[in-house]
Amino acid sequence: MSLFLIPLLPLIGILVPLFTERLGRNACATATAVLPACSLALVLMAAPNVFDGVVIQQQLGWIPALNLDLSFHLDGLGFLFSLLILGIGLLVILYARYYLSEKEAVGRFYSYLIMFMTAMLGVVLSSNLIQLWFFWELTSVSSFLLISFWGHNTDARKGARMALAITGAGGLALLAGLLLIGNLVGSYDLRAVLDSGDIIRNSSLYPVILLLVLGGAFTKSAQFPFHFWLPHAMAAPTPVSAYLHSATMVKAGVFLLARFYPVLADTELWFLIVTLTGLSTLLMGAYIALFKHDLKGLLAYSTISHLGLITLLFGLNTELAAIAAVFHIINHAVFKASLFMAAGIIDHECGTRDMRVINGLWKYMPITATLAMVAAASMAGIPLLNGFLSKEMFFAETLHQSTLGALSWLIPVLATVGGALAVAYSLRFIHDVFFNGEPKEIPKKPHEPPRYMRVPVEILVAICLLVGIFPQWTVGPLLDAASMAVLNAPLPKFDLALWHGINLPLMMSLVAVVAGSTLYYHRRNLFRFQAQFPEVDAKVVFHNVVNGIMLSARKLNAKLENGSLQRYAFLLLLFALLLAGAPLLSLDLSSYAETTPPDGVFITGTILLMLGSIMTVLWSHKRIVALLMLSLVGVIVSVAFAYLSAPDLALTQLSVEVVTIILLLLALFFLPQESLMDRTKPSHIVRDLSLATLIGSVVGTISYALLTQPLDSISTFFLENSKSGGGGTNVVNVILVDFRGFDTMGEIAVLGIAALGIYKLLAGMTLYMPSKDMANRPWAKEKHPMILSVVSQSLLPLSLLISAYIFLRGHNLPGGGFIAGLVTAVALIQQYLAHGVEWMSKRVKISYHSMIGVGLLIALLSGLGSWLFDRPFLTSWFDYFSLPVVGKFELASAMVFDLGVYLTVIGATLLILAHLGKLTTTERLEEKY
Amino acid sequence: MKLVDHIAVLPVLLPFLAAILLILPPLQGRIQWQRSFAIAANLLLLIISVWLLVTINNQGIQVYALGNWQAPFGISLVADTMAALMLLLTSVLGLSAHLYACAGDDARGSFFHPLFMFQLMGINGAFLTGDAFNMFVFFEILLIASYALMIHGGGKQRTQANIHYVFLNLIGSTLFLFALGTLYGTLGTLNFADMADRVAYLPTEQLPLAKAGGLLLLAIFGLKAALLPLQFWLPRTYSAATPAVAALFAIMTKVGIYSIWRIHGVIFGEQAGELANMAQAWLWPLAFLTLAMGCIGVLASQSLRLLVANLVIISVGTLLMAVAINTEQTTAAALYYLIHSTLVAAALFLIAGIVQQLRGKAEDRFVTARKIAKPAFIGTCFFIAALTVIGMPPFSGFVGKALLLKSTIDQPQMAWFWGAILIAGLISLVTLARAGTTLFWRSQGNQVTSESTPALQIVGVVILLACFPLLVAFGGPVTELTQQAAAQLYQGITLTAGAM
Amino acid sequence: MEALYAACVGLMTTCGIFMMLRGHTFTLVMGLLMCSYAVNLFLFGSGGLTLDAPAILGQAKQHADPLPQALVLTAIVIGFAMTAFAVILAMRGRADLGNDHVDGEEPMDPLAKPSVPTQETK
Amino acid sequence: MLTISIMIACGMVLIALILNSWRLVVGPNTPDRIIAVDTMYINSIALILLLGMYRGSPLYFEGALLIALLGFISTSAFCKYLLRGDIVE
Amino acid sequence: MPFWIEVIASALLLLGAFFMLLGSIGLVRLPDFFTRLHAPTKATTLGIGATLLASLLMFTYQTGEFGIKELLITMFLFITAPVAAHLLAKAALHHRVTVLGDEKTQQRIVQARKQAPPVDEPLDTKVD
Amino acid sequence: MKIHRSFALLPTPFHSLLLWLVWLALNDFSAGHMVLGAFLAIGIPLLVSPLSADEPVAKKPLVALRYFFMVLWDIVVSNIEMMKRVLGPIKRLKPGFIVVPLDLSGELPLTIFTSTISLTPGTVSVEFSEDKKWLYVHALHIDDEQAMVAHIKQRYEQPLKEVFGC
Ligand code: NA
Ligand code: NA
């Protein structure tokens, strides 16, 4: 037998209902049940081994980096839980067949249910910590789906969300705890971990680990103060409650306590936290249960209370208490599942679950009533029923503890109070529903449910009785095996008999029954007392808390992310300043000295440049003037490049600058002509100016340091290899088209993309065109001054010739494809300027974006050409030829590349300008002069 | 040279060629042809990425000397495992986003397909390059393409968001050049390996300069990655973009993170002498705050797209915290998390797009609206993606998160890191549960929206969603690769190869 | 000479950044342009300043560092493409949003008339 | 002698540049400023030519040529802007 | 380099520089826009012409080949300078800059701005 | 406007020649550049022919040449004039607008005429009337308006009319 099959069969089973849904509810339910039933059979087949104390383990590697193995084991505890999960699961499948109506998505429901079943099996069978957590979270996920099955219902949505949030948070804590455990033990194998209890308990991290793991367990098991999600999860269809909230999901929490009992228990901290949590949950749950008018609400709080009881037992740190806990897990699962199912039947048949209107059902559904009453009695801890046995053990164990010192007596007393409350709410369940007069206005006329809907309840109640009467015979071996697994040690002696003689626990039971009955009898006073306190709806509170957090997050977010680019830019620059400026504090500039004294030209240039820059800023409100100043700056920068031995740069900067200015002028027409300065607060000016100055200082300082220090760079290589390796004497150009041709390819790609992007920006743009200029003067009449047109036309061939000249000499002298392209483009722009877009578009039929494409393609192909010669991309080739008349000349692949650059530049520049110009084809209203 | 010898340059050249052909006749202006061609190119790119990964696995790191000029003089491309993983991630992302767009979004403006290809070219180049200035160039390619793609479809919101995005990045580009100038001026070289080599032997008086330059780069990468306080552009930009574009953008923040690994993890990494790990001190608190800001954003989001955009910020914060912790194990874990978080963000953007289509006027805002006609499919998609992003089993999110937690277990920053990640997970859980239940279940009246979802959109989403279980099922091999990548990064194998 | 050069670069950066922070797209573009001049000079200066030494073989006795020049050339072209995009984007912003403010506040532009946001069409 | 002449000429051109920039600063009108910049373009051409002569290098010629070509286009664009607002209508 | 070439080149240079300076002085000194327009249009153009001639002379001698590149710039400037001046004048006219001149001039400005033929009767229209 | 299209190999032989010479001037007078220059000189005009309008051809090239040198001389003279005005006392200037009635027609002739006026002593052409019958000219110093107009018409308009035959 393969252990993997146990969770694997239901896993496959998730799909079964989806495919069988259309065959009808009977077929669907039957088909769905098949695989879990097989799984159950497999579990049962392993019983002999398990009862012999043999632990079966199987594993497969999965993600070693995470120490996540696909690893399962089957010990007593796992066996017990598998039985509950599969057994009760099968009953719930049967029950749900009748519970859900024809109209509902039965397939989806079963699918979720099986998904949940798989997840639960995974949890209880995992022998790898991470895998355990994996399935643990899956239970939260699938229970979310189940609770929210009626998602159109607000309560269902909110309940499911709350359940997910709380159990999810617990899951996160658990993950942290498990990782810490794994790290501490050095293994994520559960078997290894279980044997390393001492390492963990003695570790300094023990309190943290304990809190994290308990966080997982308590949230899942709805322990106080995390209990509030469970009642709201009752918005789920009742089969879900019967399954999740009695036998399985909420038990996952106590399962975790049981699983890690050998590792984490037996310390004072454990005792304090677990016992007190359990105790308060026990009391609180039982007390509130008493006041719930909703049938399922009562059961939910009773569940909370019983989970508290189990937790309390685990907390007591005695072996017998742990055994009692395991026993109560079984018992509670059985009677609570049957009670939920009964409640579901009542709800189903009456159309309501409100005990204030449901009365006297004994008359209408005697069989169901009997079953429910037996189960309720078990819940109350009445002898002859299973609930009584574990409660007796519980009372007994509360007496055997002393960690609270002189206050230790409180625990048994409070336990008895809890017992009394349980009796009271059980009584209410029985009396208020089945007796207490006639039903009030309920939507349906109640009668017995369909035959097979009752079967699951009958089976479960039968178990209650059988276990209650013949405990040793029915659950003895199972309990032994499970307890052994929990304790991870040989079992102490204990007796599972119905009668232990008259002892203190029996007295406590008696007191509980009497007190509980009295309490119920005087319930009206109690209800009146309770009515003084406002009822706190956890859902509303939770909702309000989450909403409150979201609202304040929204406010904070709006304050921080205020939509001001100014602020974002300021932050970016400030951040950059801090990053670049901080290291400079330790820069010692004294070792840096000037090498060249400045001459007159340089000084004048500097003055002009500074003047131009400052004037640009000062005039930035009057944009046209600022542009003029900026264009001056551009020219001076170009001249500076020429002066500082960079002719190529000078040419490029100059041509780019002119095209840019033209572009800005074009744009300026459509933008406000002046910036409104009165918007800016003086304090902002000071702030911005300070930042700008600081950044400027940092940049200047770095620049000075770089200029005055010797640099050992790779550039000598370029100077040495330019002619021999690249075939050109203009080293800058050879770098561009050869050594770093890849950069240039990228650069023209940028240009091409920008043009395409601009084309997109311009598409469908409608702009406000001022009919007067900024001083409210109407525009001049003449669109295209004649002499400009004439002169531009005659300059065009000349400009093209010059661009050809610049292009061809680029490899050896200043120039190259880029500058030539810009010169051509500028010459054509001049034509646009002189004649207008319309005139040009009639005459120039070139598709500029095709031109970009061709340019890029040529550049790319010139690079790919080298593949034919078994060289890497962009490897250049050049050679010298001679022809009769022409003489010797050079041909180089770099020139083809440069041609690509040339075409791309022209295409991109003109695509931008020509389309920009098209915006204005709409005629402006000519103003009267 | 066989084609396999050129494999490192193919991920750049293929999209470039495709983009060029897409703007030329006969493809130009024929939307159906363009679609088929672009998808074919994407598929080819995916194949090449896989091939590259296999090649690196078999033959080691691939170094490609462009123009046959050896490093450090020429530009070389260095394809190590990390780069190859990023390329593979990009191609999966590209393919699914592109398929989604082919359902009709691509026709809502011009040049979508070529721009998309250019974008891929830029991203791939940024991942592959081994040269600082070339990195700048590829950054600019991917940026300019993203500027153009972002406004695809037009409209007020996009313009507004694009203005922020473009101008901030333009400032960033300017800073990038300042940084490059400073680094070239002190180190005298641009090749990563050579730079790393020279950083170690820098004279003391030049250390502050190199440090200033290096840290300035952090600002630029931080801007790309959306590190606080540079993250403000992200939510609006990503949420305003067309779904397919937003999905592709999911990789863009990761380019920033990848670059921090490359530059600050390697050039200024362990062996950098006095400058070793200089970025980490800055990175740690800021990454933490980024994550916090992401959480605030997630809580504040009132539409699915904004929510997803803020989730991206959370993932960035998480990753950068991991980067700041700076161990081999953390890096391996972070790489896995990066792959997963990128895919899931993309998936969520696509899903948000579909939701927006389906809900009529309510779009993807968290308000009550008419019922979605067939909520099951898209709801399931959302549910899967949400589980993944929260980090819940059975999808890849939990692996990423658990790997990160596990890898930091013995680090001094552990408590903060764990706290941050776990709380962020909880916040995502709460908000996504709310979002999902509102979008798919809360409805008003009995009217049902009539729009249906085109098949290609579904295909796009499904491809991404399929990655999540696969990343878990094949978690073993994948984590092996991420560990190999981290090892190459930390043992300087890439450097040695790049300096050849 | 170096000090003056550096001062110039610093001042231009200052001016550029100050303009960038003025809250209008147009001033932003101008600021960027100014900064790009500054950054070009900065990048160029990273290789040191040389007079009468163009990097053209056979035309001078010594040669300036050609690499920064090549880098600046690339930077200029890319900067041009970016500026062009930014300028048109500023126009698009005016068309779609009715003003050219980027300070996140309500527009106060008297010339602006609210226009219909445009859709990009083929 | 030529060197000295070049230097003197250079000085004069620089003074001219400064004078032009004064006009640029004071204005008072935008057209005034445009002339100032236009004149500065031409002065720059002279300066570059003088530089070429001083250094004995023909490499600067193209710079001068381009300034001549582009300066004119730039000036006409500015004027066109003042006249019609839209420069390529 | 022969002395005479040096002398001629120097003279041309100084002359050129002088005229350029003259143009700029005019630009500063002259009282209104239109008068200022005269200075650079003429003086600067001539100045640059002379400088270019000097350059031509020098390089022709140095390289031993007849280089007339400089003539190209000269030609170019002589073609464009008047066009630029014309455009500037038009712009100024449109811009309504203050113009010095008698009644007749003011009247003509108004007509010119409208691109209308001149009228002989004096107009009331005031020009700002 | 008529769109000029010429499919002849040399659409404007004069242009081609000029371009060829310019090419040689830019480079050198080597055989290689003569061939290359010829290609360009023929190719470029062909390429731009859609963008060029029909232009009247100078019918009397010799007169044109004389006119050219005359203008060149006038430019020198005008600059000396300028020098006096600029450096002399500003207050004595009598600037103002004059109007020149035009007999000339055609775009190219008018362009040459206005350019000449702008380059020569004391005048800058400002604006045409819409019908291109009048030219407004700004004069730096007006002594005798009539004489000035007459001088302009006689010295510049007359020869241009002769050159272009209109
Ligand atoms: Na009742
Ligand atoms: Na090459």
XYZ file of C-alpha atoms in Angstrom, chain B residues 55-380:
326
model
C 23.589 26.167 -23.118
C 24.778 27.929 -19.997
C 23.963 24.857 -17.980
C 26.010 22.673 -20.291
C 28.817 24.932 -21.377
C 29.025 27.554 -18.664
C 28.647 31.291 -18.895
C 28.376 32.694 -22.405
C 30.433 35.773 -23.138
C 29.946 37.517 -26.445
C 32.457 40.104 -27.637
C 30.618 42.457 -29.942
C 32.567 43.573 -32.965
C 35.170 41.008 -31.990
C 36.716 43.562 -29.625
C 37.633 41.826 -26.439
C 36.767 43.183 -23.034
C 37.434 45.656 -21.586
C 37.841 47.554 -24.849
C 34.758 46.449 -26.683
C 31.309 45.839 -25.360
C 30.682 42.321 -24.248
C 27.490 40.571 -23.364
C 27.659 38.232 -20.422
C 24.968 35.609 -20.173
C 25.154 33.853 -16.845
C 22.445 31.825 -15.212
C 20.855 34.838 -13.604
C 20.662 36.737 -16.856
C 19.295 33.695 -18.615
C 16.614 33.255 -15.987
C 15.630 36.882 -16.339
C 15.484 36.488 -20.096
C 13.315 33.440 -19.818
C 11.057 35.266 -17.421
C 10.829 38.198 -19.796
C 9.954 36.020 -22.722
C 7.194 34.215 -20.859
C 5.859 37.534 -19.713
C 6.191 38.995 -23.178
C 4.446 36.110 -24.828
C 1.446 36.126 -22.546
C 1.089 39.897 -22.478
C 1.393 40.001 -26.217
C -1.217 37.316 -26.708
C -3.518 39.237 -24.435
C -2.973 42.419 -26.403
C -3.664 40.662 -29.681
C -7.252 40.260 -28.600
C -7.807 43.851 -29.592
C -5.949 46.210 -27.305
C -3.149 46.376 -29.834
C -5.411 48.128 -32.306
C -6.231 50.961 -29.941
C -3.251 52.948 -31.163
C -0.452 52.729 -33.623
C 2.839 50.849 -33.509
C 1.930 48.615 -30.603
C 3.738 45.564 -31.923
C 7.033 47.164 -32.904
C 7.126 49.084 -29.647
C 6.490 45.933 -27.699
C 9.399 44.294 -29.482
C 11.627 47.278 -28.844
C 10.677 47.072 -25.212
C 11.743 43.437 -25.104
C 14.961 44.322 -26.863
C 15.733 46.949 -24.263
C 14.949 44.704 -21.336
C 16.939 41.813 -22.718
C 19.869 44.046 -23.481
C 19.843 45.463 -19.978
C 19.974 41.940 -18.593
C 22.757 40.792 -20.855
C 25.152 43.649 -21.065
C 28.476 43.586 -19.308
C 29.274 47.211 -19.905
C 28.195 50.187 -17.848
C 27.520 52.616 -20.657
C 25.863 49.995 -22.774
C 23.611 49.383 -19.819
C 22.646 53.037 -19.951
C 21.827 52.688 -23.626
C 19.631 49.672 -23.060
C 17.971 51.382 -20.133
C 17.096 54.199 -22.460
C 15.746 51.801 -25.062
C 13.515 50.101 -22.595
C 12.480 53.436 -21.145
C 11.616 55.158 -24.367
C 9.705 52.114 -25.510
C 7.879 52.073 -22.206
C 7.052 55.759 -22.471
C 5.468 55.104 -25.818
C 3.711 51.932 -24.767
C 2.370 53.525 -21.654
C 0.278 56.017 -23.567
C -1.033 53.309 -25.863
C -4.762 53.763 -26.078
C -4.702 57.412 -25.132
C -6.882 59.153 -22.595
C -6.506 61.599 -19.802
C -5.324 59.275 -17.058
C -2.602 57.805 -19.187
C -1.331 61.176 -20.189
C -1.233 62.360 -16.611
C 0.552 59.267 -15.394
C 2.891 59.270 -18.346
C 3.963 62.815 -17.600
C 5.066 61.785 -14.132
C 6.687 58.619 -15.330
C 8.548 60.174 -18.217
C 9.836 63.242 -16.474
C 11.047 61.413 -13.407
C 12.859 58.947 -15.572
C 14.358 61.703 -17.642
C 15.801 63.168 -14.486
C 16.957 59.669 -13.661
C 18.710 59.347 -17.001
C 20.522 62.606 -16.400
C 21.690 61.342 -13.031
C 22.744 58.093 -14.668
C 25.093 59.994 -16.928
C 26.537 61.939 -14.003
C 27.182 58.641 -12.292
C 28.762 57.074 -15.355
C 30.960 60.098 -15.871
C 32.132 59.908 -12.288
C 32.857 56.209 -12.509
C 34.634 56.437 -15.828
C 36.598 59.410 -14.553
C 37.869 57.460 -11.572
C 38.101 53.936 -12.902
C 38.954 54.651 -16.510
C 36.914 51.750 -17.824
C 33.348 50.712 -18.484
C 33.436 46.942 -18.527
C 31.839 45.557 -15.369
C 34.566 43.024 -14.740
C 37.296 45.538 -15.341
C 35.542 48.059 -13.116
C 35.301 45.516 -10.328
C 38.967 44.805 -10.806
C 39.961 48.426 -10.562
C 37.696 49.349 -7.673
C 39.719 47.109 -5.421
C 42.966 48.931 -6.200
C 41.664 52.484 -6.216
C 43.943 55.034 -4.530
C 42.497 56.264 -1.259
C 41.963 59.830 -2.387
C 39.730 58.649 -5.214
C 37.559 56.418 -3.085
C 34.984 59.117 -2.265
C 34.511 59.812 -5.946
C 33.929 56.201 -6.871
C 31.619 55.910 -3.928
C 29.636 58.950 -4.979
C 29.326 57.603 -8.494
C 28.377 54.144 -7.327
C 25.793 55.397 -4.885
C 24.327 57.724 -7.453
C 23.704 54.648 -9.546
C 21.739 53.311 -6.632
C 19.405 56.273 -6.946
C 18.816 55.472 -10.589
C 18.264 51.793 -10.051
C 16.129 52.684 -7.069
C 13.988 54.845 -9.308
C 13.536 52.001 -11.766
C 12.893 49.556 -8.987
C 10.539 51.953 -7.196
C 12.519 52.192 -4.008
C 11.155 54.668 -1.490
C 11.161 57.682 -1.846
C 11.270 57.123 -5.594
C 8.243 54.888 -5.895
C 5.514 57.493 -6.282
C 5.340 57.218 -10.018
C 4.581 53.540 -10.015
C 0.972 53.105 -8.892
C -0.508 55.573 -11.300
C 1.701 54.579 -14.162
C 1.070 50.880 -13.888
C -2.596 51.250 -13.222
C -3.099 53.647 -16.088
C -1.333 51.541 -18.687
C -3.124 49.123 -20.977
C -3.299 45.719 -19.245
C -0.816 44.039 -21.545
C 1.609 46.896 -21.127
C 1.207 46.936 -17.376
C 1.857 43.208 -17.390
C 5.054 43.686 -19.324
C 6.013 46.548 -17.014
C 6.004 44.081 -14.160
C 9.517 43.165 -15.218
C 10.702 46.771 -15.274
C 11.086 47.223 -11.560
C 13.026 44.013 -11.594
C 15.478 45.463 -14.049
C 16.357 47.942 -11.335
C 16.804 45.219 -8.771
C 18.816 43.102 -11.161
C 21.076 46.060 -11.821
C 21.635 46.577 -8.122
C 22.726 42.960 -7.929
C 25.030 43.407 -10.862
C 26.555 46.724 -9.865
C 26.314 46.930 -6.118
C 26.518 43.230 -5.517
C 29.431 42.552 -7.819
C 31.404 45.676 -8.710
C 30.955 47.064 -5.220
C 30.560 43.634 -3.715
C 32.698 41.687 -1.305
C 36.020 42.135 -3.077
C 35.671 45.887 -3.551
C 38.001 46.699 -0.709
C 36.957 49.753 1.197
C 33.877 50.235 -0.922
C 32.613 46.738 -0.335
C 28.846 46.534 0.114
C 28.490 50.281 0.387
C 24.929 50.285 -0.907
C 23.549 47.891 1.650
C 23.467 50.380 4.504
C 21.244 52.665 2.469
C 19.221 49.931 0.987
C 18.063 48.205 4.124
C 15.999 50.936 5.797
C 14.666 52.230 2.515
C 13.618 48.810 1.352
C 11.826 48.322 4.631
C 10.022 51.618 4.215
C 9.215 50.773 0.622
C 7.494 47.675 1.789
C 5.627 49.671 4.402
C 4.599 52.209 1.806
C 3.459 49.400 -0.441
C 1.303 48.104 2.382
C -0.254 51.516 2.893
C -0.852 51.739 -0.812
C -2.426 48.316 -0.920
C -4.753 49.250 1.895
C -5.590 52.539 0.259
C -6.240 51.173 -3.214
C -9.740 51.525 -4.512
C -9.366 49.703 -7.760
C -7.847 46.410 -8.694
C -5.218 47.913 -10.924
C -4.032 50.268 -8.227
C -4.026 47.430 -5.769
C -1.866 45.314 -8.031
C 0.471 48.220 -8.660
C 0.922 48.609 -4.939
C 1.493 44.903 -4.603
C 4.355 45.409 -7.019
C 5.792 47.927 -4.573
C 5.505 45.406 -1.773
C 7.345 42.871 -3.859
C 10.009 45.438 -4.608
C 10.396 46.212 -0.935
C 10.684 42.535 -0.153
C 13.264 41.960 -2.843
C 15.338 44.959 -1.929
C 15.370 43.928 1.699
C 16.705 40.608 0.534
C 19.255 42.394 -1.618
C 20.311 44.394 1.401
C 20.779 41.277 3.485
C 23.146 40.210 0.763
C 23.958 36.553 1.253
C 24.155 33.913 -1.390
C 21.204 32.027 0.030
C 19.070 35.152 0.266
C 19.923 36.093 -3.268
C 18.944 32.672 -4.528
C 15.674 32.910 -2.638
C 15.094 36.445 -3.845
C 15.651 35.374 -7.418
C 12.949 32.766 -7.090
C 10.683 35.301 -5.449
C 11.462 37.766 -8.222
C 10.436 35.333 -10.918
C 7.255 34.436 -9.135
C 6.295 37.963 -8.148
C 6.842 39.291 -11.644
C 4.652 36.647 -13.181
C 1.917 37.075 -10.650
C 1.860 40.846 -10.958
C 1.560 40.444 -14.691
C -1.214 37.926 -14.318
C -3.095 40.224 -11.988
C -2.760 43.148 -14.370
C -4.205 41.070 -17.159
C -6.986 39.836 -14.934
C -7.724 43.387 -13.861
C -7.990 44.254 -17.516
C -10.553 41.550 -18.115
C -12.477 42.511 -15.006
C -12.507 46.080 -16.156
C -13.989 45.038 -19.469
C -16.605 42.873 -17.842
C -17.901 45.280 -15.261
C -18.956 48.099 -17.502
C -18.869 51.524 -15.959
C -17.736 50.265 -12.585
C -14.560 49.040 -14.274
C -12.285 47.481 -11.728
C -13.195 49.769 -8.859
C -14.224 48.177 -5.624
C -17.823 49.220 -5.792
C -21.038 47.351 -6.178
C -21.924 46.856 -9.795
C -23.916 44.660 -12.072
C -23.240 40.967 -11.997
C -20.521 39.627 -14.188
C -22.043 37.283 -16.716
C -19.761 34.310 -16.130
C -17.759 35.050 -13.049
C -16.521 31.505 -12.525
C -13.622 31.539 -14.936
C -12.255 34.972 -14.261
C -13.015 34.574 -10.577
C -10.995 31.393 -10.461
